[in-house]
Amino acid sequence: MLINSIFYSYRRISSSSYASTMRNAWAALLLPLLLLGSEVSGQSRLCQSDTIQVDGTPCSEDKEACEFRLEIKHKLTMTLDRNNRLFAHNYKLYKEATTPLDESQYKDMVVVADGWTPARLVTVVNDTMPGPCLVLYEGQKVTVHVFNDLWSDGLTIHWHGLHMTDNAYNDGVSFVTQCPILPRETFTYTFTAETKGTYWYHAHIGTVRTMGVLGPLIVRERNSQSQLEERVLVLQDWNHDVTSDQMRLGFFSGSGADQQMQEIMRSLDGGKFDHFAFQSGLINGRGRTYAGSMTVQTETPLEVIEVDSNQQYRFRVINAGSLYPFRVAVEGHRLSVVAADGWDLQPVVAESFIINPAERYDFVLTTNQTVNNYLIYAETLEVNISNPNRHVAEAILRYAGAPASAQPPDLPVDRGCTADDKCVVVNCPFRYYPQDQHTECVLLNQLTTGPGGAPAPAVDNPTDLIEIFLNFAFPGPVKTEEEASVNGIQFLQPPVAAILRAKENKTLPTACRPACGRTQEQCACSHVVTLTRDRVHQFVLLGMGNGSGYSHPIHMHGYSFYVVKMGYPSYDPTTGVFRKDNPDIDCRGPADRTVTLCNTATWKNETWRAENGGVVPGLNLDNPIRKDTIIVPTGGYVVVRIKADNPGMWYMHCHMEIHHLGGMALILDGTSPTLGPVPDGFPTCNSYPPE
């Protein structure tokens, strides 16, 4: 009865002759896409083969240059074509009530997501979500033609984690390094795949990214003799009722499917995650929704990762989500975490690791367990879920020879954490798990660089160090959380491409006035911090004062910074709950934490301050890890270093989408005489009449 009722609700045309005709039509439509760089091997083989170029040949490691085309368009989830809406049952997809579709009939044609119906509008790359994997090799010259086939939206594409050395015009940030690509326009990006590692690409305007415009980008070593087979996992948090645009419009007045504002979610230390409801998690574009703690509501076919016994595989994990961090584990296996944001680490064996939005972690998995199906699961860090629903993204690890049953392994999974054999978790955004969970945190400042890693940039004289304090907070004018800020400045997107104004030595029309952010009043403008060419800059990233309470994943464009120190707040050692801010920072405001905005922070110990020639104790300058995205713990701080040797306008922002949209961003102005000329025909934009 259930299948029949679903069938009659969603069936449109069930004629077998029509279905056959449609399959042939789809084959004809897909053939050109194969020549446009779309991943042809299916979602379960994401990134396992060389990407097909526009000429139909693979971008193999012998190629000096590769060329791709990405088409951005709208699509509906759980829809095969205009006349065939699908539904999920028993981990299969149906368009007719009696016969499930073979996966070959919908793979790379249907955006499955969490299987929820009615369909949700998404924005996709070459018809898939995630978009096609771009597999590149170190040193390759890359050309990507991005065609905007959307009806109403502009967009840009950012190549997340690639430095774009001496190539800032191709970084892909709307109104910073370029104007948006308008509907029916094509923009051609050209860059070099500089450094091996796990990266990704995504839209960088408004909410287009979390509508689906994202995909993995892998840079491999050439002629590597020790290359392990690889598997790629793209994680997303998902809401099938409310898009990010709707969320932004009704975020503080209460809107969504039930017209109610969700209780703000929190992690075990008390850190907040905002009101955006997590309804399901996706791995490589697939997931399932839970109606309760043990009840699966959408029996969607999950991603299957196939492996052989007694082998080692390198897993590359990308958190492409909008808000939530995930704790990633594989049932019955321990993981060797070997890289972060594309840079090698000294390996750490762990039960799991935490990955925040925009981060990437690589781990090596040894398939030494009994032949079977195992669950790959990524749970959010929420502890105050108001209903019993599971907040998890799942996939299946299938050993060769294991039964290919429709029903995947189910939760809960016994993590195997005991007092005598504690679970190790890498990259906690806090210092402790509650004692009764028998879990130990390995913090980022406890990790060190892998073989071949370089020391952090140093200065001969401490007074030569340029030190910049940046506080990420939601102070608001009257203690609301509507405006996100950095040092009390809510970022306003300029109406022009900022890099073009810099090249012309012209001021942005939305430039900040001198006093902005220097008082206890918040202001809104295009926040710009100037970098000094070839000088070492030390950034102290913090989350303190009025409007704190969130741990922010901060992403810097144009650089991978060296993580030289982290300072955490104090916690209850039994429960792990936040007690008070780290004492190293002086917000230089009133002592009452409810009124100070911490806009002009510095070190509380005056001898630590760079202008006094001080040296901060505990800096790891010898073998620090490198990253481009890092979690700034609420009530704490992170110290990172760069040498400002990459000319350009580089965006820096929180990668939680609602925080970014609210203004938690700034521009690092590293333009100098060495910035290259504006490319011929480079698009311009401005208000009319010009401001």
XYZ file of C-alpha atoms in Angstrom:
691
model
C 0.000 0.000 0.000
C 2.814 2.391 0.855
C 4.603 1.811 -2.449
C 1.358 2.151 -4.388
C 0.432 5.396 -2.665
C 3.886 6.849 -3.325
C 3.770 5.613 -6.886
C 0.443 7.269 -7.668
C 1.602 10.482 -6.022
C 4.741 10.834 -8.109
C 4.240 8.813 -11.270
C 3.864 10.800 -14.486
C 4.297 8.424 -17.429
C 5.000 4.717 -17.002
C 4.914 3.383 -20.538
C 7.832 0.980 -21.042
C 8.232 2.184 -24.631
C 8.358 5.754 -23.434
C 10.890 4.861 -20.738
C 13.069 3.193 -23.356
C 12.799 6.235 -25.595
C 13.737 8.514 -22.727
C 16.797 6.435 -21.862
C 17.967 6.710 -25.450
C 17.302 10.424 -25.424
C 19.285 10.835 -22.223
C 22.181 8.908 -23.704
C 22.201 11.298 -26.641
C 22.089 14.282 -24.327
C 24.852 12.997 -22.093
C 27.364 12.278 -24.834
C 28.230 15.946 -25.342
C 28.614 16.324 -21.577
C 31.252 13.612 -21.537
C 33.239 15.853 -23.825
C 32.727 18.813 -21.502
C 34.759 17.392 -18.641
C 31.970 15.649 -16.741
C 33.083 12.768 -14.516
C 32.093 9.732 -16.574
C 32.769 6.953 -14.100
C 29.884 7.553 -11.720
C 29.645 8.880 -8.187
C 30.954 5.664 -6.617
C 34.189 6.151 -8.577
C 34.539 9.863 -7.872
C 38.094 11.015 -8.742
C 39.400 7.500 -9.394
C 40.189 8.166 -13.051
C 41.658 11.026 -15.050
C 39.170 13.754 -15.916
C 37.963 13.950 -19.509
C 38.870 17.174 -21.319
C 36.822 19.130 -23.836
C 38.462 17.199 -26.678
C 37.414 13.858 -25.200
C 40.895 12.791 -24.062
C 41.878 12.192 -20.421
C 43.893 14.786 -18.507
C 46.662 12.294 -17.799
C 49.955 13.033 -16.071
C 51.862 13.205 -19.354
C 49.852 16.294 -20.379
C 51.451 19.675 -19.832
C 48.115 21.460 -20.146
C 44.483 20.428 -19.729
C 41.233 22.100 -20.696
C 37.752 21.616 -19.215
C 34.285 23.094 -19.477
C 31.869 23.453 -16.592
C 28.230 24.282 -17.219
C 26.220 25.677 -14.310
C 22.466 25.148 -14.433
C 19.378 24.523 -12.320
C 18.009 21.073 -11.661
C 15.475 19.348 -9.418
C 16.402 16.609 -6.984
C 14.905 13.121 -7.414
C 13.938 13.922 -11.012
C 15.016 11.869 -14.012
C 13.456 14.202 -16.573
C 10.482 16.517 -16.924
C 8.054 13.604 -16.832
C 9.660 11.242 -14.336
C 9.843 12.117 -10.677
C 11.443 9.376 -8.623
C 10.947 8.042 -5.112
C 13.156 5.983 -2.818
C 12.164 2.726 -1.139
C 14.294 -0.047 0.360
C 17.449 1.758 -0.817
C 16.448 1.747 -4.463
C 14.947 4.389 -6.739
C 11.640 3.929 -8.525
C 9.663 5.728 -11.170
C 7.150 2.904 -11.321
C 5.824 1.097 -8.283
C 6.874 -2.398 -9.257
C 10.362 -2.255 -10.759
C 13.338 -0.456 -9.226
C 15.731 1.362 -11.512
C 19.144 -0.092 -12.085
C 21.743 2.450 -10.954
C 23.062 2.727 -14.495
C 19.671 4.194 -15.445
C 20.062 7.226 -13.191
C 23.713 7.558 -12.212
C 25.020 10.995 -13.240
C 21.490 11.903 -14.344
C 19.682 12.289 -11.024
C 20.611 14.471 -8.059
C 19.575 12.061 -5.324
C 20.497 14.118 -2.212
C 18.572 12.610 0.734
C 15.749 11.240 -1.417
C 13.203 13.667 -0.023
C 10.185 14.489 -2.145
C 8.787 16.813 -3.379
C 11.836 17.909 -5.339
C 14.133 20.710 -4.245
C 15.647 23.168 -6.701
C 19.431 22.862 -6.831
C 22.195 24.426 -8.892
C 24.590 21.904 -10.386
C 27.806 21.561 -12.366
C 27.587 19.435 -15.528
C 24.300 17.990 -14.211
C 25.764 16.482 -11.016
C 26.113 17.338 -7.330
C 28.902 17.274 -6.371
C 30.186 18.412 -9.745
C 32.753 16.506 -11.781
C 36.061 15.804 -10.090
C 38.968 17.667 -11.631
C 42.006 15.389 -11.327
C 45.191 17.322 -12.101
C 48.918 16.759 -11.804
C 51.543 19.034 -10.304
C 52.686 21.725 -12.677
C 49.882 21.296 -15.216
C 48.502 24.395 -16.865
C 44.735 24.377 -16.507
C 42.044 26.133 -18.520
C 38.434 25.956 -17.314
C 35.613 27.502 -19.318
C 32.720 28.229 -16.927
C 29.386 28.760 -18.687
C 26.565 30.294 -16.659
C 23.350 28.658 -17.842
C 21.305 29.957 -14.904
C 18.299 32.098 -15.682
C 18.568 34.683 -12.927
C 21.872 34.458 -11.081
C 25.436 35.611 -11.538
C 28.284 33.498 -10.213
C 32.029 33.029 -9.925
C 34.093 29.902 -9.239
C 36.795 29.866 -6.554
C 39.563 27.242 -6.619
C 39.708 26.606 -2.906
C 43.199 26.036 -1.508
C 45.100 26.891 -4.694
C 47.282 29.937 -4.083
C 46.934 31.445 -7.562
C 50.506 32.678 -7.244
C 50.946 35.893 -9.275
C 47.513 35.127 -10.709
C 45.000 36.862 -8.451
C 42.624 37.709 -11.310
C 41.688 34.008 -11.473
C 40.926 33.472 -7.776
C 37.201 33.656 -8.493
C 35.743 35.861 -5.731
C 32.854 38.042 -6.812
C 33.466 41.786 -6.440
C 36.967 41.168 -5.097
C 38.960 39.606 -7.946
C 36.316 39.710 -10.682
C 32.807 40.728 -11.607
C 30.130 38.015 -11.564
C 29.635 35.864 -14.643
C 26.186 36.916 -15.850
C 23.583 34.494 -17.236
C 24.556 33.092 -20.650
C 28.133 34.342 -20.279
C 31.342 32.299 -20.180
C 34.405 33.159 -18.115
C 37.666 31.306 -18.744
C 39.905 30.642 -15.737
C 43.568 29.810 -16.283
C 45.913 28.669 -13.525
C 48.661 26.228 -12.617
C 48.164 23.182 -10.407
C 51.065 24.175 -8.187
C 51.122 21.810 -5.229
C 49.845 18.269 -4.741
C 46.928 17.902 -2.381
C 43.188 17.783 -1.787
C 41.324 20.903 -2.900
C 37.875 21.779 -4.213
C 36.070 24.338 -6.309
C 32.841 26.141 -5.523
C 30.724 29.143 -6.365
C 31.726 32.309 -4.539
C 28.704 34.559 -4.626
C 25.699 34.647 -2.343
C 24.272 31.202 -1.598
C 25.010 29.480 -4.907
C 27.642 27.238 -3.303
C 25.288 25.453 -0.924
C 22.675 25.214 -3.652
C 25.075 22.693 -5.231
C 27.844 24.412 -7.200
C 30.853 22.583 -5.787
C 33.155 19.715 -6.632
C 36.471 18.086 -5.712
C 39.781 19.151 -7.225
C 42.688 16.758 -6.693
C 46.302 17.551 -7.563
C 48.467 14.422 -7.737
C 52.213 13.996 -7.799
C 53.718 13.204 -11.170
C 55.559 9.902 -11.534
C 54.854 8.894 -7.957
C 56.103 5.411 -7.153
C 54.101 5.110 -3.933
C 50.712 6.383 -5.035
C 47.956 4.574 -3.128
C 44.575 3.972 -4.655
C 42.344 6.861 -3.677
C 38.759 7.400 -2.611
C 37.154 10.832 -2.280
C 34.358 11.760 0.154
C 32.556 15.097 -0.256
C 30.480 15.957 2.834
C 27.486 18.303 2.887
C 24.921 19.279 5.470
C 21.500 19.403 3.853
C 18.117 21.032 4.361
C 15.400 19.943 1.955
C 12.825 22.550 3.072
C 14.714 25.818 3.176
C 17.404 27.177 0.888
C 20.134 29.465 2.159
C 18.457 32.471 0.544
C 15.197 31.713 2.359
C 17.136 31.193 5.555
C 18.785 34.574 5.231
C 15.452 36.334 4.620
C 13.691 34.745 7.559
C 16.646 33.953 9.719
C 15.754 36.186 12.638
C 11.984 36.383 12.301
C 11.263 32.658 12.128
C 10.599 30.953 8.819
C 10.928 27.612 7.103
C 8.732 24.592 6.622
C 7.007 25.009 10.001
C 7.419 28.800 10.275
C 9.364 28.309 13.492
C 12.891 29.358 14.341
C 14.960 26.349 15.313
C 16.572 26.358 18.725
C 20.197 27.343 18.322
C 22.383 24.243 18.191
C 25.455 23.829 20.415
C 28.514 21.628 20.738
C 29.526 20.018 24.012
C 31.683 22.994 25.042
C 28.680 25.306 24.626
C 29.796 26.724 21.266
C 26.925 27.690 18.955
C 26.097 26.539 15.414
C 23.217 28.942 14.563
C 19.598 28.220 13.745
C 19.916 26.555 10.330
C 18.311 23.123 10.700
C 20.333 20.055 9.797
C 17.899 17.617 8.193
C 20.341 15.189 6.633
C 23.975 14.737 5.698
C 25.290 13.808 2.267
C 28.405 11.929 1.185
C 29.109 12.356 -2.521
C 25.624 13.743 -3.000
C 23.678 10.998 -1.209
C 22.248 10.548 2.262
C 19.161 9.561 4.218
C 16.851 11.333 6.646
C 15.936 9.931 10.053
C 12.452 10.321 11.509
C 13.776 9.362 14.931
C 16.850 8.018 16.618
C 16.464 4.600 14.994
C 13.893 5.162 12.234
C 15.082 5.803 8.691
C 12.615 8.078 6.927
C 14.103 8.154 3.418
C 15.581 4.832 2.287
C 17.894 6.417 -0.244
C 20.629 4.441 -2.008
C 23.848 5.541 -0.327
C 27.283 6.011 -1.800
C 29.210 2.723 -1.988
C 32.996 2.802 -1.637
C 34.460 -0.451 -2.966
C 37.776 -1.786 -1.646
C 39.807 -5.004 -1.700
C 40.971 -6.829 1.412
C 44.448 -6.319 2.874
C 45.177 -3.133 0.980
C 45.792 0.499 1.882
C 43.719 3.335 0.451
C 44.129 7.076 0.692
C 40.803 8.757 1.485
C 40.483 12.436 0.675
C 37.668 14.082 2.672
C 36.234 17.515 1.837
C 33.689 19.331 4.008
C 31.724 21.289 1.423
C 28.880 22.018 3.842
C 27.380 25.331 4.845
C 27.508 25.238 8.643
C 28.260 22.050 10.554
C 31.534 20.309 11.424
C 31.544 16.519 11.122
C 33.295 13.847 13.173
C 34.339 11.266 10.565
C 34.900 7.577 11.334
C 34.795 4.174 9.631
C 33.072 1.352 11.459
C 35.524 -1.241 12.791
C 38.634 0.558 11.499
C 41.250 2.982 12.776
C 42.444 5.807 10.543
C 45.911 7.217 9.936
C 45.451 10.961 9.393
C 48.207 12.030 6.987
C 47.341 15.436 5.493
C 45.333 18.593 6.138
C 44.299 21.144 3.505
C 46.671 19.556 1.017
C 49.779 19.545 3.244
C 51.366 16.402 4.677
C 51.351 15.736 8.428
C 53.294 13.429 10.626
C 50.700 10.610 10.617
C 48.410 10.249 13.625
C 46.417 7.052 14.227
C 42.911 7.948 15.366
C 39.425 6.596 15.779
C 38.058 9.701 14.036
C 38.773 13.298 13.082
C 36.715 16.473 13.000
C 36.446 18.392 9.757
C 34.979 21.901 9.657
C 33.366 23.595 6.658
C 35.989 24.173 3.896
C 38.643 21.937 5.503
C 40.117 18.831 3.868
C 41.701 15.887 5.626
C 43.381 12.840 4.102
C 43.618 9.529 5.914
C 45.001 6.102 5.061
C 42.713 3.133 5.666
C 44.030 -0.424 5.952
C 41.396 -2.954 4.903
C 42.344 -5.662 7.389
C 38.891 -6.543 8.714
C 36.508 -9.388 7.874
C 34.969 -9.197 4.410
C 31.727 -7.314 4.967
C 29.896 -4.020 4.562
C 30.930 -1.279 7.010
C 29.484 2.139 7.692
C 31.408 5.321 6.911
C 29.732 7.901 9.109
C 30.178 11.602 9.788
C 28.241 12.940 12.766
C 27.728 16.602 13.594
C 28.953 17.875 16.965
C 25.517 18.941 18.208
C 24.603 17.852 21.706
C 21.273 19.609 22.291
C 19.278 18.215 19.373
C 15.677 19.036 20.272
C 14.326 15.847 18.712
C 15.790 12.347 18.546
C 16.714 12.583 14.864
C 20.212 11.487 13.900
C 22.420 14.195 12.445
C 24.783 12.130 10.341
C 26.114 11.640 6.809
C 26.654 8.019 5.768
C 28.214 5.857 3.066
C 29.020 2.158 2.706
C 32.529 0.705 2.720
C 32.152 -2.555 0.815
C 34.908 -5.153 0.771
C 35.160 -7.175 -2.444
C 33.092 -10.309 -1.953
C 30.737 -8.744 0.594
C 27.009 -9.099 -0.147
C 25.670 -6.214 -2.217
C 22.483 -6.011 -0.188
C 20.228 -2.981 -0.475
C 20.087 -2.446 3.285
C 23.257 -0.629 4.453
C 24.850 -1.119 7.860
C 22.903 0.759 10.492
C 23.622 3.000 13.408
C 24.514 3.107 16.221
C 28.136 2.085 15.779
C 30.190 1.085 18.798
C 33.245 3.340 18.623
C 35.139 1.036 20.956
C 36.136 3.791 23.390
C 37.043 2.445 26.832
C 38.974 3.649 29.846
C 41.834 1.346 28.889
C 41.675 2.028 25.150
C 40.557 5.589 24.616
C 39.405 6.899 21.252
C 41.655 9.515 19.685
C 39.970 12.389 17.825
C 42.059 14.732 15.674
C 41.210 18.454 15.294
C 38.836 19.044 18.202
C 37.556 22.660 18.353
C 37.744 22.339 22.144
C 40.198 20.659 24.511
C 38.152 17.993 26.225
C 35.439 15.448 25.747
C 33.530 14.531 28.933
C 35.501 12.044 30.971
C 32.849 9.328 30.701
C 33.243 9.247 26.886
C 36.822 7.909 27.141
C 37.927 10.139 24.282
C 41.127 12.130 23.869
C 41.580 15.177 21.635
C 44.619 15.738 19.438
C 44.619 19.491 18.891
C 45.938 21.171 15.778
C 48.815 22.738 17.674
C 49.906 19.213 18.629
C 50.325 18.210 14.977
C 53.575 18.727 13.082
C 54.451 18.920 9.433
C 55.234 15.830 7.401
C 58.441 14.982 5.519
C 59.740 17.893 3.481
C 57.843 20.471 5.500
C 59.334 23.934 5.908
C 59.747 26.034 9.048
C 57.528 29.059 9.546
C 58.781 32.356 8.120
C 60.931 34.092 10.707
C 62.277 37.596 11.240
C 65.795 38.650 12.187
C 64.484 41.311 14.527
C 61.177 40.826 16.400
C 60.240 44.444 15.737
C 60.192 43.640 12.004
C 57.203 41.355 12.531
C 53.863 42.839 11.489
C 51.222 41.645 13.944
C 47.498 41.844 13.154
C 44.699 40.933 15.584
C 41.353 39.945 14.018
C 38.300 39.245 16.178
C 35.430 37.279 14.594
C 32.149 38.006 16.365
C 28.434 38.868 16.178
C 28.310 41.982 18.350
C 25.288 43.679 16.758
C 24.113 47.174 17.607
C 21.979 46.116 20.592
C 23.362 42.654 21.330
C 21.519 41.024 18.452
C 23.236 38.523 16.188
C 22.196 39.988 12.854
C 25.535 41.451 11.832
C 28.665 39.362 11.607
C 31.915 41.262 11.870
C 35.693 41.256 12.002
C 36.999 43.776 14.552
C 33.523 45.253 14.707
C 33.345 45.847 10.943
C 30.578 44.200 8.956
C 31.929 43.587 5.453
C 30.014 45.284 2.648
C 30.526 43.841 -0.788
C 31.701 46.618 -3.110
C 29.829 47.224 -6.384
C 33.094 46.912 -8.317
C 35.868 44.328 -8.590
C 38.175 45.578 -5.845
C 41.333 44.382 -7.575
C 40.626 46.659 -10.545
C 40.243 49.701 -8.300
C 43.516 48.819 -6.581
C 45.272 48.543 -9.922
C 43.971 52.011 -10.804
C 44.911 53.411 -7.371
C 41.280 54.334 -6.790
C 39.347 54.106 -3.534
C 36.466 51.699 -3.218
C 33.078 53.467 -3.118
C 32.279 51.444 0.011
C 35.642 52.064 1.724
C 35.773 52.281 5.521
C 36.113 55.597 7.295
C 39.200 55.853 9.539
C 37.329 55.394 12.831
C 35.390 52.345 11.684
C 35.986 49.441 14.013
C 38.101 51.503 16.416
C 35.259 52.270 18.820
C 32.621 50.260 20.634
C 30.142 50.857 17.808
C 29.875 48.513 14.895
C 30.029 49.817 11.326
C 29.595 48.426 7.813
C 32.017 48.949 4.933
C 34.455 47.096 2.657
C 37.009 46.121 5.297
C 40.556 46.093 3.861
C 43.785 45.205 5.689
C 46.951 46.182 3.834
C 49.836 43.730 3.580
C 53.426 44.922 3.260
C 55.291 43.252 0.421
C 57.806 40.554 1.474
C 57.303 41.216 5.197
C 56.371 38.475 7.666
C 52.846 38.948 9.027
C 51.589 37.271 12.173
C 47.811 37.069 12.444
C 46.155 36.465 15.790
C 42.668 35.177 15.002
C 40.294 35.228 17.946
C 36.668 34.884 18.954
C 36.134 36.918 22.127
C 34.101 39.706 23.658
C 30.486 40.571 23.004
C 29.156 38.449 20.151
C 31.469 35.494 20.749
C 30.241 31.984 21.451
C 30.937 30.479 18.026
C 33.942 28.539 16.747
C 34.626 29.904 13.264
C 36.355 28.107 10.354
C 38.399 30.949 8.859
C 39.656 30.591 5.285
C 42.436 32.711 3.771
C 42.744 33.025 -0.003
C 46.107 33.301 -1.731
C 48.153 31.581 0.978
C 48.581 28.526 3.137
C 49.504 29.885 6.540
C 51.736 28.303 9.180
C 49.885 27.432 12.395
C 52.383 28.410 15.098
C 50.223 28.540 18.253
C 46.703 27.958 19.546
C 45.249 29.282 22.777
C 42.110 27.675 24.169
C 39.733 28.985 26.824
C 39.361 27.187 30.134
C 36.878 24.319 30.350
C 35.389 22.148 33.017
C 37.737 19.131 32.960
C 34.888 16.729 33.732
C 32.200 17.941 31.322
C 34.311 19.849 28.782
C 31.995 22.884 29.040
C 33.403 26.399 28.451
C 34.264 28.381 31.585
C 36.016 31.619 30.525
C 38.054 33.223 27.764
C 41.755 32.618 27.345
C 43.616 35.112 29.561
C 46.382 35.882 27.036
C 44.263 38.418 25.134
C 43.470 41.966 26.219
C 40.344 43.263 24.492
C 41.273 46.781 25.680
C 37.670 47.553 26.501
C 35.471 47.605 29.589
C 35.958 44.611 31.834
C 32.282 43.645 31.551
C 32.210 41.028 28.760
C 28.671 42.016 27.778
C 29.745 45.409 26.439
C 33.246 45.076 25.044
C 33.527 44.249 21.348
C 37.238 43.320 21.427
C 37.789 45.429 18.298
C 41.327 46.499 19.183
C 42.729 43.418 20.901
C 46.367 42.859 21.767
C 48.458 40.648 24.040
C 47.746 41.212 27.718
C 51.435 40.748 28.524
C 53.068 43.841 27.057
C 56.386 42.063 26.590
C 54.723 39.761 24.029
C 53.765 42.625 21.730
C 55.703 42.928 18.486
C 56.091 46.696 18.812
C 57.910 46.080 22.066
C 60.236 43.573 20.479
C 58.585 40.771 22.426
C 58.404 37.134 21.482
C 55.235 35.171 22.181
C 56.113 32.053 24.192
C 55.165 28.641 22.873
C 55.402 29.442 19.147
C 56.274 26.448 16.984
C 58.406 27.965 14.243
C 60.364 24.794 13.455
C 57.836 22.272 12.130
C 54.334 23.783 12.192
C 51.546 22.466 10.014
C 50.241 24.489 7.074
C 46.580 25.125 6.340
C 44.354 27.574 4.502
C 41.304 27.040 6.737
C 41.394 26.768 10.520
C 38.901 26.624 13.341
C 39.152 29.543 15.775
C 37.793 28.222 19.081
C 35.255 30.357 20.878
C 36.955 32.134 23.735
C 40.368 31.295 22.290
C 42.775 32.243 19.543
C 45.026 30.949 16.759
C 48.379 32.437 15.718
C 49.321 31.978 12.046
C 52.113 33.376 9.877
C 52.627 34.199 6.230
C 55.242 36.013 4.226
C 53.406 38.514 2.033
C 54.963 37.499 -1.279
C 51.872 36.830 -3.418
C 50.555 40.052 -4.998
C 46.776 40.364 -5.169
C 43.552 41.122 -3.342
C 42.935 38.111 -1.110
C 39.657 37.421 0.604
C 39.549 36.145 4.192
C 36.295 35.012 5.745
C 34.364 32.599 7.903
C 33.267 29.634 5.781
C 29.983 29.126 7.613
C 27.741 30.477 4.891
C 25.355 32.468 7.055
C 28.301 34.088 8.879
C 29.972 34.948 5.580
C 26.755 36.431 4.176
C 26.304 38.428 7.360
C 29.642 40.193 6.866
C 32.325 38.105 8.623
C 34.955 38.837 5.992
C 37.698 41.227 4.937
C 40.155 41.789 2.078
C 43.902 41.399 2.471
C 45.319 43.986 0.067
C 48.609 42.626 -1.189
C 48.649 44.582 -4.411
C 51.992 46.091 -5.317
C 53.926 47.125 -8.419
C 54.525 43.410 -9.027
C 50.804 42.732 -9.549
C 50.424 41.757 -13.184
C 48.467 43.784 -15.731
C 44.721 43.382 -16.016
C 44.003 40.670 -18.622
C 42.800 41.926 -21.990
C 39.024 42.206 -22.129
C 38.650 41.522 -18.388
C 35.022 42.315 -17.426
C 34.273 45.408 -15.373
C 31.234 46.329 -13.309
C 29.995 49.331 -11.356
C 26.894 51.107 -10.193
C 25.289 53.420 -12.744
C 25.871 56.279 -12.593
C 29.266 55.437 -11.056
C 29.563 56.331 -7.401
